[in-house]
Structure formats: C-alpha cells, structure tokens
Amino acid sequence: MKVFSVFGISGSGKTTTIENIIKELKTRRYSVGSVKEIHFEEFAIDTKGSNTNRHRKAGAELVTARGYHETDILFPEKLDIPKILSFYNQEYVVLEGVTDYNLPKIITAYSEKEIEERLDDSVFAISGKIANSLKEYKGIPVINSMERIDELVDLIEKKVYEKLPDFDPKCCSACGYDCRTLGMKILKEEAKREDCTISDSKIKLKINEKDIDIVPFVQRILENAVRGVVSELEGYKENTKIVITLDNNHE
Ligand code: SF4
C-alpha cells in the first residue's frame, strides 16, 4: 500500500488537489482510499442526544450506524494512522491534512511564506493556489492539479513508496537510519524502499490477515520463545517453517 499526505491551510486548494489526484489515479486503474483529518474540535457524527449517542451513554463500547447507503463504525476515540490504515487494502491511500506520520507529502499553499512554514524533506511536490504563479520552489516542482494533473500523478507514481513503519528510533535502525530518515532518503533517491529490512525478517505476524511490522528486539524475543518451546516437541527439525495461529474465536 502506497500512502501520502496532502496538507496546507484551509482554502489553499487541498481538497481540489486531492479530488484531481484521486480521479487521475482511478483513470490509471489503481484502487484508491482516502482519509480526511478534521481540524475542528467539535466534529462528531455521534452528536449529543442522537440514538447512537444514547447507545454509547448506555455503555456500548463500539457503536455502528447502519444506513441504507452507508455504514459508520463510530470509534469513541481518535485512532492513530497505522490503526486507520489497517482497515484499508487499496493500492494508494491519500491522506488530507495528516502531518503526524512518516509519509511523503504534497504541500498546498497560497504563498511562498506558507510553503516555507511547512517545508521539510518529506515534501516531494507543491500544488494548490500558488501553482498559478510559481513553477518550482527550492528545487521542488510546483504543479497546478487543474491543468497538469498528469504530471502530478506521474510524480506520485515515481516518488511514493510502499508504506514504511514509523518506529521509535530506539527500537530499530536496521537500515542504518531511523524510519523517517529512510523515507526522506528514498524521496531523494539516496536509498531504496528495500533497504527497510523489517519485512525480510524470519518472524511474520498477521492480525486479521493484515501484516504487522515487529521491531527487531521483539522479533528476537518471539523467535527465541517459539523456538525454545517448539524444539522440545516431537517432529521438530532445525530450519523448518513454523506456523502458529491464535484464533480468539475458539475458547
Ligand atoms: S529497517 Fe525499516 S523499521 Fe527499521 S529503522 Fe529502517 S525503515 Fe524503520
């Protein structure tokens, strides 16, 4: 799954840019998902006094609103990005307004000052209103999504890599960097996505069929624990594949 964010202040052209990107990705036959970050403290579908709110107040930990054309599962908390992405299986996921995760990013802006305030090494393109008057900023292409969407999506195809983990630097540096630095180096073409060795590990963990990244020291703990127990069993052979399934539906 390839994930990137489009961010900028309100009215800078974010949603229009994302609409154009999604349409072009669909034209190119990719499956696409999106996430919209809402910067409004009072935002809630589950409003005070609604029936779903009454379910929650009565003690339901998870509430679902099931309509004729839409089903909304109402988590009573702000989920982090990895948790949200665990519900997606599209080839591309576009995040609107998300800045707190290890991702390639596109800035949308009105002015050079706005770009400058947001620019870092995770930004690979600039778009929005500023694209009417600027073609490049500090070597980063500024692309008008209304007129040159082909070019913007070509760049997305070239730059956006398979989602990387976002571990604490203390937990993993197997590629020689921390996760965020590797992401920035991939964008600058100074490193490759394959330099993240976490998916080559001997231990694979899936929860509900989704691959879960495990930091190296936890991999070692799991490997030693499983090998320690399984090696005592009849039929165990060195260097063979071991599969354990833990199904919580069975008591
Ligand atoms: S090897 Fe992968 S998980 Fe480990 S620091 Fe590098 S990018 Fe992060």
PDB file of C-alpha atoms and ligand atoms in Angstrom:
ATOM      1  CA  MET A   1       0.000   0.000   0.000  1.00  0.00           C
ATOM      2  CA  LYS A   2       1.355   3.418  -1.007  1.00  0.00           C
ATOM      3  CA  VAL A   3       0.328   6.266   1.255  1.00  0.00           C
ATOM      4  CA  PHE A   4       0.942  10.006   1.020  1.00  0.00           C
ATOM      5  CA  SER A   5      -0.464  13.171   2.523  1.00  0.00           C
ATOM      6  CA  VAL A   6      -1.651  16.453   1.023  1.00  0.00           C
ATOM      7  CA  PHE A   7      -1.577  19.257   3.580  1.00  0.00           C
ATOM      8  CA  GLY A   8      -1.866  23.023   3.764  1.00  0.00           C
ATOM      9  CA  ILE A   9      -4.074  25.663   5.296  1.00  0.00           C
ATOM     10  CA  SER A  10      -7.812  25.807   4.707  1.00  0.00           C
ATOM     11  CA  GLY A  11      -8.675  27.297   1.300  1.00  0.00           C
ATOM     12  CA  SER A  12      -5.211  26.592  -0.177  1.00  0.00           C
ATOM     13  CA  GLY A  13      -6.661  24.084  -2.656  1.00  0.00           C
ATOM     14  CA  LYS A  14      -6.131  20.848  -0.689  1.00  0.00           C
ATOM     15  CA  THR A  15      -9.433  19.127  -1.382  1.00  0.00           C
ATOM     16  CA  THR A  16      -9.471  20.160  -5.065  1.00  0.00           C
ATOM     17  CA  THR A  17      -5.924  18.829  -5.464  1.00  0.00           C
ATOM     18  CA  ILE A  18      -6.921  15.544  -3.794  1.00  0.00           C
ATOM     19  CA  GLU A  19     -10.069  15.225  -5.929  1.00  0.00           C
ATOM     20  CA  ASN A  20      -7.971  15.651  -9.084  1.00  0.00           C
ATOM     21  CA  ILE A  21      -5.343  13.169  -7.851  1.00  0.00           C
ATOM     22  CA  ILE A  22      -7.963  10.524  -6.960  1.00  0.00           C
ATOM     23  CA  LYS A  23      -9.688  10.908 -10.343  1.00  0.00           C
ATOM     24  CA  GLU A  24      -6.379  10.553 -12.209  1.00  0.00           C
ATOM     25  CA  LEU A  25      -5.268   7.550 -10.116  1.00  0.00           C
ATOM     26  CA  LYS A  26      -8.635   5.910 -10.873  1.00  0.00           C
ATOM     27  CA  THR A  27      -8.181   6.691 -14.596  1.00  0.00           C
ATOM     28  CA  ARG A  28      -4.872   4.826 -14.297  1.00  0.00           C
ATOM     29  CA  ARG A  29      -6.841   1.906 -12.800  1.00  0.00           C
ATOM     30  CA  TYR A  30      -5.440   1.995  -9.276  1.00  0.00           C
ATOM     31  CA  SER A  31      -7.614   1.255  -6.279  1.00  0.00           C
ATOM     32  CA  VAL A  32      -7.667   4.337  -4.046  1.00  0.00           C
ATOM     33  CA  GLY A  33      -8.693   5.121  -0.479  1.00  0.00           C
ATOM     34  CA  SER A  34      -8.612   8.399   1.390  1.00  0.00           C
ATOM     35  CA  VAL A  35      -8.567   9.766   4.926  1.00  0.00           C
ATOM     36  CA  LYS A  36      -9.688  13.280   5.838  1.00  0.00           C
ATOM     37  CA  GLU A  37      -8.238  14.779   9.018  1.00  0.00           C
ATOM     38  CA  ILE A  38     -10.761  17.153  10.597  1.00  0.00           C
ATOM     39  CA  HIS A  39      -9.233  20.086  12.450  1.00  0.00           C
ATOM     40  CA  PHE A  40     -12.415  21.035  14.240  1.00  0.00           C
ATOM     41  CA  GLU A  41     -12.644  20.294  17.942  1.00  0.00           C
ATOM     42  CA  GLU A  42     -16.429  19.904  17.924  1.00  0.00           C
ATOM     43  CA  PHE A  43     -16.581  17.468  14.984  1.00  0.00           C
ATOM     44  CA  ALA A  44     -18.634  14.316  15.704  1.00  0.00           C
ATOM     45  CA  ILE A  45     -21.184  12.278  13.783  1.00  0.00           C
ATOM     46  CA  ASP A  46     -22.316  10.844  17.099  1.00  0.00           C
ATOM     47  CA  THR A  47     -23.883  14.081  18.362  1.00  0.00           C
ATOM     48  CA  LYS A  48     -25.373  14.594  21.806  1.00  0.00           C
ATOM     49  CA  GLY A  49     -28.882  13.173  22.067  1.00  0.00           C
ATOM     50  CA  SER A  50     -28.667  11.081  18.841  1.00  0.00           C
ATOM     51  CA  ASN A  51     -29.695   7.431  19.061  1.00  0.00           C
ATOM     52  CA  THR A  52     -26.110   6.255  18.580  1.00  0.00           C
ATOM     53  CA  ASN A  53     -25.054   8.614  21.356  1.00  0.00           C
ATOM     54  CA  ARG A  54     -27.703   7.094  23.601  1.00  0.00           C
ATOM     55  CA  HIS A  55     -26.297   3.607  22.875  1.00  0.00           C
ATOM     56  CA  ARG A  56     -22.853   4.839  23.872  1.00  0.00           C
ATOM     57  CA  LYS A  57     -24.093   6.575  27.004  1.00  0.00           C
ATOM     58  CA  ALA A  58     -25.801   3.312  27.978  1.00  0.00           C
ATOM     59  CA  GLY A  59     -22.374   1.630  27.912  1.00  0.00           C
ATOM     60  CA  ALA A  60     -21.812   0.244  24.376  1.00  0.00           C
ATOM     61  CA  GLU A  61     -18.050   0.321  23.705  1.00  0.00           C
ATOM     62  CA  LEU A  62     -18.410   0.274  19.918  1.00  0.00           C
ATOM     63  CA  VAL A  63     -21.438   1.676  18.101  1.00  0.00           C
ATOM     64  CA  THR A  64     -22.297   1.294  14.407  1.00  0.00           C
ATOM     65  CA  ALA A  65     -24.753   3.427  12.435  1.00  0.00           C
ATOM     66  CA  ARG A  66     -26.078   1.235   9.601  1.00  0.00           C
ATOM     67  CA  GLY A  67     -27.908   3.207   6.926  1.00  0.00           C
ATOM     68  CA  TYR A  68     -29.304   2.274   3.510  1.00  0.00           C
ATOM     69  CA  HIS A  69     -26.221   3.502   1.655  1.00  0.00           C
ATOM     70  CA  GLU A  70     -23.517   3.866   4.304  1.00  0.00           C
ATOM     71  CA  THR A  71     -22.248   2.155   7.450  1.00  0.00           C
ATOM     72  CA  ASP A  72     -20.318   4.201  10.013  1.00  0.00           C
ATOM     73  CA  ILE A  73     -18.477   2.432  12.821  1.00  0.00           C
ATOM     74  CA  LEU A  74     -18.116   5.087  15.489  1.00  0.00           C
ATOM     75  CA  PHE A  75     -14.908   4.599  17.453  1.00  0.00           C
ATOM     76  CA  PRO A  76     -15.112   6.686  20.619  1.00  0.00           C
ATOM     77  CA  GLU A  77     -11.540   7.997  20.260  1.00  0.00           C
ATOM     78  CA  LYS A  78      -9.075   9.456  17.741  1.00  0.00           C
ATOM     79  CA  LEU A  79      -7.353   6.471  16.093  1.00  0.00           C
ATOM     80  CA  ASP A  80      -3.722   6.692  15.068  1.00  0.00           C
ATOM     81  CA  ILE A  81      -2.809   6.468  11.374  1.00  0.00           C
ATOM     82  CA  PRO A  82      -1.483   2.842  11.414  1.00  0.00           C
ATOM     83  CA  LYS A  83      -4.720   1.685  13.041  1.00  0.00           C
ATOM     84  CA  ILE A  84      -6.833   3.564  10.465  1.00  0.00           C
ATOM     85  CA  LEU A  85      -4.729   2.205   7.586  1.00  0.00           C
ATOM     86  CA  SER A  86      -5.236  -1.344   8.892  1.00  0.00           C
ATOM     87  CA  PHE A  87      -8.823  -1.079   7.555  1.00  0.00           C
ATOM     88  CA  TYR A  88      -7.588  -0.227   4.042  1.00  0.00           C
ATOM     89  CA  ASN A  89      -6.254  -2.508   1.316  1.00  0.00           C
ATOM     90  CA  GLN A  90      -6.133  -0.095  -1.638  1.00  0.00           C
ATOM     91  CA  GLU A  91      -3.025   0.416  -3.778  1.00  0.00           C
ATOM     92  CA  TYR A  92      -2.946   4.140  -2.924  1.00  0.00           C
ATOM     93  CA  VAL A  93      -4.305   5.933   0.131  1.00  0.00           C
ATOM     94  CA  VAL A  94      -4.396   9.749   0.109  1.00  0.00           C
ATOM     95  CA  LEU A  95      -4.455  11.460   3.497  1.00  0.00           C
ATOM     96  CA  GLU A  96      -5.814  15.003   3.676  1.00  0.00           C
ATOM     97  CA  GLY A  97      -4.235  17.213   6.323  1.00  0.00           C
ATOM     98  CA  VAL A  98      -2.202  14.498   8.102  1.00  0.00           C
ATOM     99  CA  THR A  99       1.293  15.563   9.176  1.00  0.00           C
ATOM    100  CA  ASP A 100       1.994  13.318  12.183  1.00  0.00           C
ATOM    101  CA  TYR A 101       3.138  10.173  10.379  1.00  0.00           C
ATOM    102  CA  ASN A 102       6.146   9.039   8.349  1.00  0.00           C
ATOM    103  CA  LEU A 103       4.888   9.771   4.821  1.00  0.00           C
ATOM    104  CA  PRO A 104       5.799  11.521   1.580  1.00  0.00           C
ATOM    105  CA  LYS A 105       3.859  14.790   1.410  1.00  0.00           C
ATOM    106  CA  ILE A 106       2.481  17.384  -1.008  1.00  0.00           C
ATOM    107  CA  ILE A 107       2.025  20.931   0.282  1.00  0.00           C
ATOM    108  CA  THR A 108      -0.838  23.085  -0.967  1.00  0.00           C
ATOM    109  CA  ALA A 109      -0.387  26.813  -0.422  1.00  0.00           C
ATOM    110  CA  TYR A 110      -1.379  30.352  -1.373  1.00  0.00           C
ATOM    111  CA  SER A 111       2.029  31.913  -0.869  1.00  0.00           C
ATOM    112  CA  GLU A 112       5.747  31.181  -0.636  1.00  0.00           C
ATOM    113  CA  LYS A 113       5.585  32.076   3.068  1.00  0.00           C
ATOM    114  CA  GLU A 114       3.105  29.221   3.655  1.00  0.00           C
ATOM    115  CA  ILE A 115       5.366  26.811   1.788  1.00  0.00           C
ATOM    116  CA  GLU A 116       8.363  27.922   3.816  1.00  0.00           C
ATOM    117  CA  GLU A 117       6.499  27.406   7.094  1.00  0.00           C
ATOM    118  CA  ARG A 118       5.695  23.777   6.180  1.00  0.00           C
ATOM    119  CA  LEU A 119       8.602  22.641   4.041  1.00  0.00           C
ATOM    120  CA  ASP A 120      10.717  19.676   5.128  1.00  0.00           C
ATOM    121  CA  ASP A 121      12.486  16.746   3.465  1.00  0.00           C
ATOM    122  CA  SER A 122       9.285  14.667   3.299  1.00  0.00           C
ATOM    123  CA  VAL A 123       7.754  17.114   0.744  1.00  0.00           C
ATOM    124  CA  PHE A 124       8.130  15.996  -2.890  1.00  0.00           C
ATOM    125  CA  ALA A 125       5.624  18.321  -4.625  1.00  0.00           C
ATOM    126  CA  ILE A 126       3.722  21.580  -4.124  1.00  0.00           C
ATOM    127  CA  SER A 127       0.287  22.390  -5.503  1.00  0.00           C
ATOM    128  CA  GLY A 128      -2.825  24.454  -4.738  1.00  0.00           C
ATOM    129  CA  LYS A 129      -3.385  28.160  -5.452  1.00  0.00           C
ATOM    130  CA  ILE A 130       0.345  29.009  -5.519  1.00  0.00           C
ATOM    131  CA  ALA A 131       0.684  26.870  -8.678  1.00  0.00           C
ATOM    132  CA  ASN A 132      -0.956  29.704 -10.656  1.00  0.00           C
ATOM    133  CA  SER A 133       2.157  31.841 -10.166  1.00  0.00           C
ATOM    134  CA  LEU A 134       5.095  29.503  -9.412  1.00  0.00           C
ATOM    135  CA  LYS A 135       6.651  26.514 -11.211  1.00  0.00           C
ATOM    136  CA  GLU A 136       9.300  25.459  -8.714  1.00  0.00           C
ATOM    137  CA  TYR A 137      10.318  26.218  -5.136  1.00  0.00           C
ATOM    138  CA  LYS A 138      13.810  25.304  -3.886  1.00  0.00           C
ATOM    139  CA  GLY A 139      14.028  22.537  -6.484  1.00  0.00           C
ATOM    140  CA  ILE A 140      10.579  21.085  -5.656  1.00  0.00           C
ATOM    141  CA  PRO A 141       8.098  21.088  -8.561  1.00  0.00           C
ATOM    142  CA  VAL A 142       5.017  23.293  -8.133  1.00  0.00           C
ATOM    143  CA  ILE A 143       2.235  21.700 -10.196  1.00  0.00           C
ATOM    144  CA  ASN A 144      -1.249  23.007 -10.968  1.00  0.00           C
ATOM    145  CA  SER A 145      -3.562  19.995 -10.479  1.00  0.00           C
ATOM    146  CA  MET A 146      -6.291  21.581 -12.629  1.00  0.00           C
ATOM    147  CA  GLU A 147      -4.039  21.913 -15.692  1.00  0.00           C
ATOM    148  CA  ARG A 148      -1.198  19.394 -15.190  1.00  0.00           C
ATOM    149  CA  ILE A 149      -2.675  16.514 -13.234  1.00  0.00           C
ATOM    150  CA  ASP A 150      -0.828  14.014 -15.470  1.00  0.00           C
ATOM    151  CA  GLU A 151       2.476  15.484 -14.331  1.00  0.00           C
ATOM    152  CA  LEU A 152       1.479  15.493 -10.662  1.00  0.00           C
ATOM    153  CA  VAL A 153       0.358  11.853 -10.728  1.00  0.00           C
ATOM    154  CA  ASP A 154       3.464  10.837 -12.724  1.00  0.00           C
ATOM    155  CA  LEU A 155       5.463  12.299  -9.830  1.00  0.00           C
ATOM    156  CA  ILE A 156       3.319  10.451  -7.262  1.00  0.00           C
ATOM    157  CA  GLU A 157       3.929   7.179  -9.140  1.00  0.00           C
ATOM    158  CA  LYS A 158       7.656   7.896  -9.189  1.00  0.00           C
ATOM    159  CA  LYS A 159       8.123   9.113  -5.612  1.00  0.00           C
ATOM    160  CA  VAL A 160       5.562   7.471  -3.318  1.00  0.00           C
ATOM    161  CA  TYR A 161       6.896   4.209  -1.898  1.00  0.00           C
ATOM    162  CA  GLU A 162       5.248   1.275  -0.116  1.00  0.00           C
ATOM    163  CA  LYS A 163       4.339   2.479   3.377  1.00  0.00           C
ATOM    164  CA  LEU A 164       7.243   2.357   5.831  1.00  0.00           C
ATOM    165  CA  PRO A 165       6.935   1.678   9.559  1.00  0.00           C
ATOM    166  CA  ASP A 166       7.272   4.642  11.935  1.00  0.00           C
ATOM    167  CA  PHE A 167       9.097   3.066  14.862  1.00  0.00           C
ATOM    168  CA  ASP A 168      10.814   4.957  17.629  1.00  0.00           C
ATOM    169  CA  PRO A 169      14.489   5.332  16.572  1.00  0.00           C
ATOM    170  CA  LYS A 170      15.480   3.482  19.779  1.00  0.00           C
ATOM    171  CA  CYS A 171      13.561   0.377  18.593  1.00  0.00           C
ATOM    172  CA  CYS A 172      15.055  -0.084  15.122  1.00  0.00           C
ATOM    173  CA  SER A 173      17.892   1.210  12.979  1.00  0.00           C
ATOM    174  CA  ALA A 174      18.478  -1.940  10.959  1.00  0.00           C
ATOM    175  CA  CYS A 175      18.650   0.061   7.690  1.00  0.00           C
ATOM    176  CA  GLY A 176      21.292   2.371   9.177  1.00  0.00           C
ATOM    177  CA  TYR A 177      18.795   5.205   9.797  1.00  0.00           C
ATOM    178  CA  ASP A 178      15.530   5.748  11.631  1.00  0.00           C
ATOM    179  CA  CYS A 179      12.290   5.161   9.680  1.00  0.00           C
ATOM    180  CA  ARG A 180      11.680   8.847   8.897  1.00  0.00           C
ATOM    181  CA  THR A 181      15.228   9.411   7.652  1.00  0.00           C
ATOM    182  CA  LEU A 182      14.993   6.365   5.374  1.00  0.00           C
ATOM    183  CA  GLY A 183      11.714   7.767   3.952  1.00  0.00           C
ATOM    184  CA  MET A 184      13.397  11.101   3.196  1.00  0.00           C
ATOM    185  CA  LYS A 185      16.412   9.370   1.640  1.00  0.00           C
ATOM    186  CA  ILE A 186      14.102   7.323  -0.628  1.00  0.00           C
ATOM    187  CA  LEU A 187      12.471  10.562  -1.826  1.00  0.00           C
ATOM    188  CA  LYS A 188      15.923  11.998  -2.599  1.00  0.00           C
ATOM    189  CA  GLU A 189      16.826   8.720  -4.373  1.00  0.00           C
ATOM    190  CA  GLU A 190      19.706   8.190  -1.929  1.00  0.00           C
ATOM    191  CA  ALA A 191      18.158   4.941  -0.625  1.00  0.00           C
ATOM    192  CA  LYS A 192      15.627   2.324  -1.697  1.00  0.00           C
ATOM    193  CA  ARG A 193      12.418   1.034  -0.116  1.00  0.00           C
ATOM    194  CA  GLU A 194      14.043  -2.428   0.023  1.00  0.00           C
ATOM    195  CA  ASP A 195      16.621  -1.003   2.467  1.00  0.00           C
ATOM    196  CA  CYS A 196      13.987  -1.428   5.179  1.00  0.00           C
ATOM    197  CA  THR A 197      14.764  -4.982   6.227  1.00  0.00           C
ATOM    198  CA  ILE A 198      11.817  -5.431   8.570  1.00  0.00           C
ATOM    199  CA  SER A 199       9.710  -7.334   6.022  1.00  0.00           C
ATOM    200  CA  ASP A 200      12.610  -9.753   5.365  1.00  0.00           C
ATOM    201  CA  SER A 201      12.522 -10.912   8.983  1.00  0.00           C
ATOM    202  CA  LYS A 202      12.092 -14.574   9.867  1.00  0.00           C
ATOM    203  CA  ILE A 203       9.076 -13.821  12.040  1.00  0.00           C
ATOM    204  CA  LYS A 204       5.841 -12.791  10.296  1.00  0.00           C
ATOM    205  CA  LEU A 205       2.834 -11.666  12.292  1.00  0.00           C
ATOM    206  CA  LYS A 206      -0.613 -11.255  10.812  1.00  0.00           C
ATOM    207  CA  ILE A 207      -3.615  -9.962  12.743  1.00  0.00           C
ATOM    208  CA  ASN A 208      -6.890 -10.472  10.898  1.00  0.00           C
ATOM    209  CA  GLU A 209      -4.887 -11.281   7.737  1.00  0.00           C
ATOM    210  CA  LYS A 210      -3.006  -7.946   7.885  1.00  0.00           C
ATOM    211  CA  ASP A 211       0.799  -7.987   8.122  1.00  0.00           C
ATOM    212  CA  ILE A 212       2.048  -6.335  11.302  1.00  0.00           C
ATOM    213  CA  ASP A 213       5.560  -4.860  11.490  1.00  0.00           C
ATOM    214  CA  ILE A 214       7.552  -6.026  14.506  1.00  0.00           C
ATOM    215  CA  VAL A 215      10.667  -4.224  15.735  1.00  0.00           C
ATOM    216  CA  PRO A 216      13.860  -6.367  15.747  1.00  0.00           C
ATOM    217  CA  PHE A 217      14.134  -6.893  19.519  1.00  0.00           C
ATOM    218  CA  VAL A 218      10.522  -8.153  19.692  1.00  0.00           C
ATOM    219  CA  GLN A 219      11.243 -10.413  16.701  1.00  0.00           C
ATOM    220  CA  ARG A 220      14.174 -11.900  18.624  1.00  0.00           C
ATOM    221  CA  ILE A 221      12.046 -12.421  21.760  1.00  0.00           C
ATOM    222  CA  LEU A 222       9.304 -14.137  19.733  1.00  0.00           C
ATOM    223  CA  GLU A 223      11.744 -16.240  17.755  1.00  0.00           C
ATOM    224  CA  ASN A 224      13.599 -17.429  20.864  1.00  0.00           C
ATOM    225  CA  ALA A 225      10.359 -18.133  22.754  1.00  0.00           C
ATOM    226  CA  VAL A 226       8.757 -20.086  19.878  1.00  0.00           C
ATOM    227  CA  ARG A 227      11.930 -21.992  19.042  1.00  0.00           C
ATOM    228  CA  GLY A 228      12.532 -22.769  22.726  1.00  0.00           C
ATOM    229  CA  VAL A 229       9.101 -24.375  23.119  1.00  0.00           C
ATOM    230  CA  VAL A 230       8.739 -25.990  19.698  1.00  0.00           C
ATOM    231  CA  SER A 231      12.220 -27.535  19.713  1.00  0.00           C
ATOM    232  CA  GLU A 232      11.120 -29.743  22.634  1.00  0.00           C
ATOM    233  CA  LEU A 233       8.297 -31.254  20.580  1.00  0.00           C
ATOM    234  CA  GLU A 234       8.399 -34.466  18.642  1.00  0.00           C
ATOM    235  CA  GLY A 235       8.664 -33.807  14.899  1.00  0.00           C
ATOM    236  CA  TYR A 236      10.698 -30.607  15.286  1.00  0.00           C
ATOM    237  CA  LYS A 237      13.511 -30.209  12.786  1.00  0.00           C
ATOM    238  CA  GLU A 238      16.060 -27.410  12.534  1.00  0.00           C
ATOM    239  CA  ASN A 239      15.491 -24.777   9.826  1.00  0.00           C
ATOM    240  CA  THR A 240      11.885 -25.676   9.066  1.00  0.00           C
ATOM    241  CA  LYS A 241       8.973 -23.274   8.830  1.00  0.00           C
ATOM    242  CA  ILE A 242       6.825 -22.991  11.967  1.00  0.00           C
ATOM    243  CA  VAL A 243       3.273 -21.571  11.764  1.00  0.00           C
ATOM    244  CA  ILE A 244       1.223 -20.776  14.864  1.00  0.00           C
ATOM    245  CA  THR A 245      -2.331 -19.451  14.590  1.00  0.00           C
ATOM    246  CA  LEU A 246      -4.007 -17.876  17.575  1.00  0.00           C
ATOM    247  CA  ASP A 247      -7.760 -17.772  16.965  1.00  0.00           C
ATOM    248  CA  ASN A 248      -9.648 -15.826  19.612  1.00  0.00           C
ATOM    249  CA  ASN A 249     -12.952 -17.198  18.343  1.00  0.00           C
ATOM    250  CA  HIS A 250     -12.077 -20.516  19.982  1.00  0.00           C
ATOM    251  CA  GLU A 251     -12.296 -20.737  23.761  1.00  0.00           C
TER     252      GLU A 251
HETATM  253  S1  SF4 B   1      14.843  -1.020   8.907  1.00  0.00           S
HETATM  254 FE1  SF4 B   1      12.737  -0.344   8.478  1.00  0.00          FE
HETATM  255  S2  SF4 B   1      11.757  -0.405  10.504  1.00  0.00           S
HETATM  256 FE2  SF4 B   1      13.962  -0.378  10.876  1.00  0.00          FE
HETATM  257  S3  SF4 B   1      14.528   1.789  11.067  1.00  0.00           S
HETATM  258 FE3  SF4 B   1      14.832   1.238   8.937  1.00  0.00          FE
HETATM  259  S4  SF4 B   1      12.884   1.834   7.971  1.00  0.00           S
HETATM  260 FE4  SF4 B   1      12.470   1.696  10.160  1.00  0.00          FE
END
